[in-house]
PDB file of C-alpha atoms in Angstrom:
ATOM      1  CA  UNK A  12      18.082   2.672 -11.479  1.00 71.00           C
ATOM      2  CA  UNK A  13      16.516   1.218  -7.909  1.00 85.00           C
ATOM      3  CA  UNK A  14      16.601  -2.435  -6.469  1.00 89.00           C
ATOM      4  CA  UNK A  15      12.721  -2.225  -6.789  1.00 88.00           C
ATOM      5  CA  UNK A  16      12.563   0.131 -10.026  1.00 83.00           C
ATOM      6  CA  UNK A  17      14.472  -3.228 -11.173  1.00 90.00           C
ATOM      7  CA  UNK A  18      12.614  -5.667  -9.817  1.00 87.00           C
ATOM      8  CA  UNK A  19       9.202  -3.890 -11.412  1.00 91.00           C
ATOM      9  CA  UNK A  20      11.130  -3.287 -15.257  1.00 91.00           C
ATOM     10  CA  UNK A  21       9.514  -6.472 -16.378  1.00 88.00           C
ATOM     11  CA  UNK A  22       6.375  -5.659 -18.332  1.00 87.00           C
ATOM     12  CA  UNK A  23       4.625  -8.031 -15.835  1.00 90.00           C
ATOM     13  CA  UNK A  24       3.565  -7.867 -12.581  1.00 95.00           C
ATOM     14  CA  UNK A  25       6.320  -9.533  -9.762  1.00 91.00           C
ATOM     15  CA  UNK A  26       3.295 -10.129  -7.582  1.00 90.00           C
ATOM     16  CA  UNK A  27       1.038 -10.290 -10.529  1.00 92.00           C
ATOM     17  CA  UNK A  28      -2.788  -8.043 -10.714  1.00 96.00           C
ATOM     18  CA  UNK A  29      -5.244  -9.685  -8.100  1.00 96.00           C
ATOM     19  CA  UNK A  30      -5.149  -8.822  -4.474  1.00 97.00           C
ATOM     20  CA  UNK A  31      -3.367 -10.049  -1.684  1.00 96.00           C
ATOM     21  CA  UNK A  32      -5.715 -12.480  -0.578  1.00 96.00           C
ATOM     22  CA  UNK A  33      -5.475 -11.730   3.296  1.00 96.00           C
ATOM     23  CA  UNK A  34      -6.493  -8.689   2.383  1.00 97.00           C
ATOM     24  CA  UNK A  35      -9.040  -9.223   0.386  1.00 97.00           C
ATOM     25  CA  UNK A  36     -10.566 -12.054   3.125  1.00 97.00           C
ATOM     26  CA  UNK A  37     -10.257  -9.013   5.578  1.00 96.00           C
ATOM     27  CA  UNK A  38     -11.602  -6.609   3.756  1.00 96.00           C
ATOM     28  CA  UNK A  39     -14.831  -8.524   2.142  1.00 95.00           C
ATOM     29  CA  UNK A  40     -15.754  -9.573   5.783  1.00 95.00           C
ATOM     30  CA  UNK A  41     -15.554  -6.157   7.924  1.00 94.00           C
ATOM     31  CA  UNK A  42     -17.068  -2.694   7.730  1.00 88.00           C
ATOM     32  CA  UNK A  43     -14.384   0.382   7.292  1.00 86.00           C
ATOM     33  CA  UNK A  44     -15.887   3.403   8.549  1.00 82.00           C
ATOM     34  CA  UNK A  45     -15.052   6.351   5.781  1.00 86.00           C
ATOM     35  CA  UNK A  46     -13.608   5.820   2.350  1.00 95.00           C
ATOM     36  CA  UNK A  47      -9.870   7.137   2.538  1.00 97.00           C
ATOM     37  CA  UNK A  48      -6.689   4.701   2.794  1.00 98.00           C
ATOM     38  CA  UNK A  49      -3.264   4.739   2.427  1.00 98.00           C
ATOM     39  CA  UNK A  50      -1.279   1.878   1.087  1.00 98.00           C
ATOM     40  CA  UNK A  51       2.457   1.835   1.668  1.00 98.00           C
ATOM     41  CA  UNK A  52       5.022  -0.096   0.004  1.00 96.00           C
ATOM     42  CA  UNK A  53       2.509  -0.541  -2.402  1.00 97.00           C
ATOM     43  CA  UNK A  54       4.684  -1.618  -5.293  1.00 95.00           C
ATOM     44  CA  UNK A  55       2.766  -2.140  -8.437  1.00 96.00           C
ATOM     45  CA  UNK A  56      -0.353  -0.858  -7.030  1.00 97.00           C
ATOM     46  CA  UNK A  57      -2.072  -4.645  -6.951  1.00 97.00           C
ATOM     47  CA  UNK A  58      -4.182  -3.922  -3.978  1.00 98.00           C
ATOM     48  CA  UNK A  59      -4.748  -0.307  -3.959  1.00 98.00           C
ATOM     49  CA  UNK A  60      -5.917  -0.870  -7.291  1.00 98.00           C
ATOM     50  CA  UNK A  61      -8.704  -3.388  -6.187  1.00 98.00           C
ATOM     51  CA  UNK A  62      -9.587  -1.337  -3.376  1.00 98.00           C
ATOM     52  CA  UNK A  63     -10.341   1.829  -5.585  1.00 98.00           C
ATOM     53  CA  UNK A  64     -12.476  -0.925  -7.764  1.00 97.00           C
ATOM     54  CA  UNK A  65     -14.455  -1.125  -4.085  1.00 96.00           C
ATOM     55  CA  UNK A  66     -15.086   2.673  -4.342  1.00 96.00           C
ATOM     56  CA  UNK A  67     -12.382   3.547  -1.813  1.00 97.00           C
ATOM     57  CA  UNK A  68     -10.716   6.823  -1.716  1.00 98.00           C
ATOM     58  CA  UNK A  69      -7.080   5.095  -2.304  1.00 98.00           C
ATOM     59  CA  UNK A  70      -3.377   6.998  -2.237  1.00 98.00           C
ATOM     60  CA  UNK A  71      -0.663   4.714  -2.693  1.00 98.00           C
ATOM     61  CA  UNK A  72       3.108   5.487  -1.492  1.00 98.00           C
ATOM     62  CA  UNK A  73       5.994   3.582  -3.225  1.00 96.00           C
ATOM     63  CA  UNK A  74       9.570   4.515  -3.566  1.00 95.00           C
ATOM     64  CA  UNK A  75       9.887   2.809  -7.296  1.00 96.00           C
ATOM     65  CA  UNK A  76       8.788   5.200  -9.940  1.00 96.00           C
ATOM     66  CA  UNK A  77       8.590   2.106 -12.100  1.00 96.00           C
ATOM     67  CA  UNK A  78       6.276   0.535  -9.709  1.00 96.00           C
ATOM     68  CA  UNK A  79       3.906   3.500  -9.430  1.00 97.00           C
ATOM     69  CA  UNK A  80       3.735   3.813 -13.133  1.00 97.00           C
ATOM     70  CA  UNK A  81       2.858   0.076 -13.494  1.00 97.00           C
ATOM     71  CA  UNK A  82      -0.226   1.469 -11.015  1.00 98.00           C
ATOM     72  CA  UNK A  83      -1.606   3.867 -13.173  1.00 98.00           C
ATOM     73  CA  UNK A  84      -1.749   1.300 -15.978  1.00 97.00           C
ATOM     74  CA  UNK A  85      -3.332  -1.061 -14.168  1.00 98.00           C
ATOM     75  CA  UNK A  86      -6.565   1.395 -12.580  1.00 98.00           C
ATOM     76  CA  UNK A  87      -6.882   2.494 -15.807  1.00 98.00           C
ATOM     77  CA  UNK A  88      -7.038  -0.883 -17.445  1.00 97.00           C
ATOM     78  CA  UNK A  89      -9.662  -0.843 -14.536  1.00 97.00           C
ATOM     79  CA  UNK A  90     -11.624   2.310 -14.487  1.00 98.00           C
ATOM     80  CA  UNK A  91     -10.058   3.655 -11.627  1.00 98.00           C
ATOM     81  CA  UNK A  92      -8.481   6.191  -9.930  1.00 96.00           C
ATOM     82  CA  UNK A  93      -5.660   6.753  -7.434  1.00 96.00           C
ATOM     83  CA  UNK A  94      -3.554   9.125  -6.458  1.00 97.00           C
ATOM     84  CA  UNK A  95       0.259   7.663  -6.482  1.00 98.00           C
ATOM     85  CA  UNK A  96       3.098   8.955  -4.773  1.00 97.00           C
ATOM     86  CA  UNK A  97       6.862   8.772  -5.292  1.00 97.00           C
ATOM     87  CA  UNK A  98       7.953   7.947  -0.846  1.00 96.00           C
ATOM     88  CA  UNK A  99      11.041   6.640   0.472  1.00 94.00           C
ATOM     89  CA  UNK A 100       9.339   5.546   4.149  1.00 95.00           C
ATOM     90  CA  UNK A 101      12.149   6.409   6.316  1.00 93.00           C
ATOM     91  CA  UNK A 102      11.695  10.061   5.268  1.00 94.00           C
ATOM     92  CA  UNK A 103       8.121  10.023   4.904  1.00 96.00           C
ATOM     93  CA  UNK A 104       6.641  13.148   6.320  1.00 96.00           C
ATOM     94  CA  UNK A 105       2.549  11.713   8.174  1.00 98.00           C
ATOM     95  CA  UNK A 106      -0.751  13.777   8.295  1.00 97.00           C
ATOM     96  CA  UNK A 107      -2.270  13.679  11.145  1.00 97.00           C
ATOM     97  CA  UNK A 108      -5.813  12.166  10.965  1.00 97.00           C
ATOM     98  CA  UNK A 109      -6.055  11.998   7.519  1.00 97.00           C
ATOM     99  CA  UNK A 110      -6.802   7.691   6.847  1.00 98.00           C
ATOM    100  CA  UNK A 111      -9.501   5.392   7.889  1.00 97.00           C
ATOM    101  CA  UNK A 112      -7.562   2.667   6.438  1.00 97.00           C
ATOM    102  CA  UNK A 113      -3.926   2.181   6.184  1.00 98.00           C
ATOM    103  CA  UNK A 114      -2.575  -0.813   4.274  1.00 98.00           C
ATOM    104  CA  UNK A 115       0.780  -2.813   4.063  1.00 97.00           C
ATOM    105  CA  UNK A 116       1.121  -5.948   2.598  1.00 96.00           C
ATOM    106  CA  UNK A 117       4.475  -7.287   2.337  1.00 91.00           C
ATOM    107  CA  UNK A 118       5.780  -3.956   3.221  1.00 88.00           C
ATOM    108  CA  UNK A 119       9.348  -5.388   5.515  1.00 85.00           C
ATOM    109  CA  UNK A 120      11.791  -3.017   7.097  1.00 88.00           C
ATOM    110  CA  UNK A 121      14.794  -2.516   8.945  1.00 88.00           C
ATOM    111  CA  UNK A 122      13.909  -1.960  12.312  1.00 88.00           C
ATOM    112  CA  UNK A 123      14.839   2.275  12.292  1.00 91.00           C
ATOM    113  CA  UNK A 124      12.194   2.502   9.203  1.00 92.00           C
ATOM    114  CA  UNK A 125       9.654   0.403  11.190  1.00 93.00           C
ATOM    115  CA  UNK A 126       9.471   2.057  14.125  1.00 94.00           C
ATOM    116  CA  UNK A 127       9.311   5.245  12.086  1.00 96.00           C
ATOM    117  CA  UNK A 128       6.858   3.671   9.766  1.00 96.00           C
ATOM    118  CA  UNK A 129       4.965   2.624  12.696  1.00 96.00           C
ATOM    119  CA  UNK A 130       4.458   5.788  14.245  1.00 97.00           C
ATOM    120  CA  UNK A 131       3.604   7.464  10.865  1.00 97.00           C
ATOM    121  CA  UNK A 132       0.376   4.997  10.690  1.00 98.00           C
ATOM    122  CA  UNK A 133      -0.818   6.046  14.225  1.00 97.00           C
ATOM    123  CA  UNK A 134      -0.235   9.457  13.538  1.00 98.00           C
ATOM    124  CA  UNK A 135      -2.052   9.334  10.434  1.00 98.00           C
ATOM    125  CA  UNK A 136      -4.970   7.094  10.860  1.00 98.00           C
ATOM    126  CA  UNK A 137      -8.183   9.075  12.054  1.00 97.00           C
ATOM    127  CA  UNK A 138      -9.762   8.216  15.117  1.00 95.00           C
ATOM    128  CA  UNK A 139     -11.107   4.480  15.010  1.00 94.00           C
ATOM    129  CA  UNK A 140      -8.856   3.568  11.971  1.00 96.00           C
ATOM    130  CA  UNK A 141      -7.522   0.263  10.993  1.00 96.00           C
ATOM    131  CA  UNK A 142      -4.071  -0.680  10.553  1.00 97.00           C
ATOM    132  CA  UNK A 143      -4.170  -3.552   8.136  1.00 96.00           C
ATOM    133  CA  UNK A 144      -0.417  -5.570   7.373  1.00 95.00           C
ATOM    134  CA  UNK A 145       0.539  -8.984   6.299  1.00 93.00           C
ATOM    135  CA  UNK A 146       4.242  -9.753   7.359  1.00 86.00           C
ATOM    136  CA  UNK A 147       6.583 -12.317   8.197  1.00 79.00           C
ATOM    137  CA  UNK A 148       8.567 -12.947  10.761  1.00 73.00           C
ATOM    138  CA  UNK A 149      11.971 -14.071  11.541  1.00 71.00           C
ATOM    139  CA  UNK A 150      11.079 -15.426  14.785  1.00 63.00           C
TER     140      UNK A 150
END
């Protein structure tokens, strides 16, 4: 069992079921051109599910099978659907010009993975698309 599967293995949602405050404020104060969203390193799905309740077409990626299952349960409880994929971002294959918005909330990666992820996000965003992230820095 991976460390994230272990972390998410309780019935409780580790980060809760409500969306990240920064994401919520940003989304409610900006217009997004288009409805296709990719949520990466999304854990148990609180942000992806919330975006789906707003009418976005959401795909979420996470390495944790346990987190993805909890996201599906949360989506069902909120009467929305989302597509989930178990993906290790170090090995992700990014499609060209696919999403209008990519979000990554507290997805912290080692430098070599971060470089791949940022290049992948640049590739997968449609022209005019938005990448929204909230992370911490050690600097």
